[in-house]
Coordinates of C-alpha atoms in Angstrom, one line a residue:
M4 CA 160.4 56.9 64.5
S5 CA 157.5 56.1 66.8
P6 CA 156.7 52.6 68.1
R7 CA 154.2 50.5 66.0
I8 CA 150.7 50.4 67.6
G9 CA 150.0 47.0 68.9
L10 CA 153.6 45.9 69.1
D11 CA 155.1 45.8 72.5
V12 CA 157.8 43.9 74.4
P13 CA 155.6 41.1 75.6
T14 CA 154.5 40.4 72.0
I15 CA 158.1 40.4 70.9
V16 CA 159.1 38.0 73.7
R17 CA 156.2 35.7 73.1
T18 CA 157.2 35.6 69.4
A19 CA 160.8 35.0 70.3
A20 CA 159.7 32.2 72.6
E21 CA 157.7 30.6 69.8
I22 CA 160.7 30.7 67.4
A23 CA 163.1 29.4 70.1
N24 CA 160.8 26.5 71.0
T25 CA 160.1 25.4 67.5
Q26 CA 163.4 26.2 65.7
G27 CA 166.0 26.6 68.5
L28 CA 167.3 29.5 70.4
E29 CA 169.9 30.2 67.7
A30 CA 167.0 30.8 65.2
V31 CA 165.9 33.9 67.3
T32 CA 167.4 36.8 65.3
M33 CA 166.1 40.3 64.7
A34 CA 165.4 39.2 61.1
S35 CA 163.4 36.1 62.1
L36 CA 161.4 38.2 64.7
S37 CA 160.6 41.0 62.2
Q38 CA 159.6 38.4 59.6
K39 CA 157.3 36.6 62.0
L40 CA 155.8 39.9 63.3
G41 CA 155.4 41.3 59.8
I42 CA 157.6 44.4 60.3
R43 CA 160.9 45.7 59.3
S44 CA 163.9 44.7 61.5
P45 CA 164.7 48.4 62.5
S46 CA 161.2 48.7 63.9
L47 CA 162.1 46.3 66.7
Y48 CA 164.7 48.7 68.0
N49 CA 161.9 51.0 69.0
H50 CA 160.8 48.4 71.6
I51 CA 163.8 46.4 72.6
D52 CA 167.6 46.8 72.8
G53 CA 168.7 44.6 70.0
L54 CA 169.2 40.8 70.0
S55 CA 170.9 40.9 73.4
G56 CA 167.8 42.7 74.8
V57 CA 165.5 40.1 73.2
K58 CA 167.5 37.2 74.7
L59 CA 167.6 38.9 78.1
A60 CA 163.8 39.4 78.0
L61 CA 163.4 35.8 76.9
A62 CA 165.5 34.5 79.8
I63 CA 163.5 36.5 82.3
Y64 CA 160.3 35.4 80.8
G65 CA 161.5 31.8 80.9
L66 CA 162.5 32.0 84.6
R67 CA 159.2 33.5 85.5
E68 CA 157.3 30.8 83.6
M69 CA 159.4 28.1 85.2
N70 CA 158.9 29.5 88.7
E71 CA 155.1 29.8 88.1
Q72 CA 154.9 26.2 86.9
M73 CA 157.0 24.9 89.8
S74 CA 155.1 26.9 92.3
K75 CA 151.8 25.5 91.0
A76 CA 153.2 22.0 91.1
V77 CA 154.2 22.2 94.8
E78 CA 151.0 23.8 96.1
G79 CA 149.9 22.0 99.3
L80 CA 152.9 19.7 99.2
T81 CA 155.9 19.5 101.6
G82 CA 159.1 17.5 102.0
E83 CA 160.0 14.9 99.5
D84 CA 156.6 15.1 97.7
A85 CA 157.2 18.8 97.1
V86 CA 160.8 18.2 95.8
Y87 CA 159.6 15.5 93.5
A88 CA 156.8 17.7 92.1
A89 CA 159.2 20.6 91.6
G90 CA 161.7 18.4 89.8
K91 CA 159.0 17.0 87.5
A92 CA 157.7 20.5 86.8
Y93 CA 161.3 21.7 86.0
V94 CA 161.8 18.8 83.6
A95 CA 158.4 19.3 82.1
F96 CA 159.1 23.0 81.5
A97 CA 162.3 22.2 79.7
R98 CA 160.6 19.5 77.6
S99 CA 157.7 21.8 76.5
N100 CA 159.9 25.0 76.1
P101 CA 163.3 23.8 74.9
G102 CA 164.4 27.1 73.4
V103 CA 163.1 29.2 76.2
Y104 CA 164.7 26.9 78.7
E105 CA 168.0 27.2 76.9
A106 CA 167.6 31.0 77.2
T107 CA 167.3 30.8 81.0
I108 CA 171.0 29.8 81.3
P109 CA 172.8 32.9 79.9
S110 CA 175.9 34.2 81.6
Q111 CA 175.6 37.8 80.6
S112 CA 172.2 38.3 82.1
Q113 CA 173.6 37.9 85.6
D114 CA 174.4 41.6 85.7
N115 CA 170.8 42.5 85.1
D116 CA 168.8 43.4 88.3
E117 CA 165.5 41.9 86.9
F118 CA 167.2 38.7 85.9
K119 CA 168.9 38.5 89.4
A120 CA 165.5 39.1 91.1
V121 CA 163.7 36.4 89.2
S122 CA 166.6 33.9 89.6
E123 CA 166.6 34.6 93.4
Q124 CA 162.8 34.1 93.5
L125 CA 163.3 30.6 91.9
M126 CA 166.2 29.8 94.2
G127 CA 164.0 30.9 97.2
L128 CA 161.2 28.5 96.1
I129 CA 163.6 25.6 96.0
I130 CA 165.2 26.5 99.4
N131 CA 161.7 26.6 100.9
L132 CA 161.1 23.1 99.5
L133 CA 164.1 21.9 101.5
D134 CA 163.0 23.5 104.8
S135 CA 161.9 20.2 106.2
Y136 CA 165.6 19.1 106.2
K137 CA 166.6 21.9 108.5
L138 CA 169.7 22.8 106.6
K139 CA 172.0 25.7 107.5
Q140 CA 171.7 28.5 105.0
E141 CA 175.1 27.9 103.4
I142 CA 174.5 24.2 103.1
A143 CA 171.0 24.8 101.6
I144 CA 172.6 26.9 98.9
H145 CA 175.0 24.1 98.0
I146 CA 172.2 21.6 98.0
V147 CA 170.1 23.8 95.7
R148 CA 173.0 24.2 93.3
G149 CA 173.3 20.4 93.3
L150 CA 169.6 19.9 92.7
R151 CA 169.7 22.5 89.9
S152 CA 172.7 20.8 88.3
L153 CA 170.9 17.5 88.5
L154 CA 167.7 18.8 86.9
H155 CA 169.6 20.9 84.3
G156 CA 171.9 18.0 83.4
F157 CA 168.9 15.6 83.0
S158 CA 166.9 18.1 80.9
S159 CA 169.9 19.0 78.7
I160 CA 170.9 15.4 78.0
E161 CA 167.2 14.5 77.3
Q162 CA 166.9 17.5 74.9
K163 CA 170.0 16.4 73.0
G164 CA 168.7 12.8 72.7
G165 CA 171.3 11.4 75.0
F166 CA 169.1 8.9 76.7
G167 CA 168.9 6.2 74.1
L168 CA 168.2 3.1 76.3
P169 CA 164.6 1.9 76.3
Y170 CA 163.7 2.9 79.9
Q171 CA 161.1 5.3 81.1
L172 CA 162.7 8.8 81.6
D173 CA 160.2 9.8 84.2
E174 CA 161.2 6.7 86.3
S175 CA 164.8 7.6 85.9
M176 CA 164.1 11.1 87.1
Q177 CA 162.2 9.8 90.1
L178 CA 165.0 7.5 91.0
V179 CA 167.7 10.2 90.7
L180 CA 165.7 12.5 92.9
Q181 CA 165.1 9.8 95.4
T182 CA 168.8 9.1 95.6
Y183 CA 169.7 12.7 95.9
L184 CA 167.1 13.3 98.7
S185 CA 168.4 10.1 100.5
G186 CA 171.9 11.7 100.4
I187 CA 170.5 14.9 102.0
Q188 CA 168.7 12.9 104.7
Q189 CA 171.9 11.0 105.4
M190 CA 173.9 14.2 105.6
C191 CA 171.3 15.6 108.1
I192 CA 171.6 12.5 110.3
E193 CA 175.4 12.8 110.4
E194 CA 175.4 16.5 111.5

């Protein structure tokens, strides 16, 4: 069977992103995609390698989009200002793309070269933001892991409605980043 004219992987991924962001990642199925696209489920297999292929493509798409948004947010900025802007962009991406964001954290995609490359590109962006701290490479990787954990934890808790107290979330994020960066500065002083 030949592929349907006008249907391609980017269209499938955009449709999967729409479903994931409005109904949740678990709602992305071959049946929901085919229904949304107005085709039969078997037709999708002409374009993509099943549901695992859809979720891998969605993860790569999400990481690229996040990287692009974070890169735009930090243009012309350095030091703490750049880290704050990147953190805000990360959380904003997770807020506006909850299903796609969830797809960016799959464990099975780590064996895929394209996934690795886009993940390394994002990590490289964050490492570059921390250049002003003059960290050794190994320490920088640990710091990036910590920053990612902080941002992911904040985003995940927010998505699940875990911040019930009546305080501004953006102020909380700013304070958490400020505390984290103060810790890095202190560590640099002690070296």
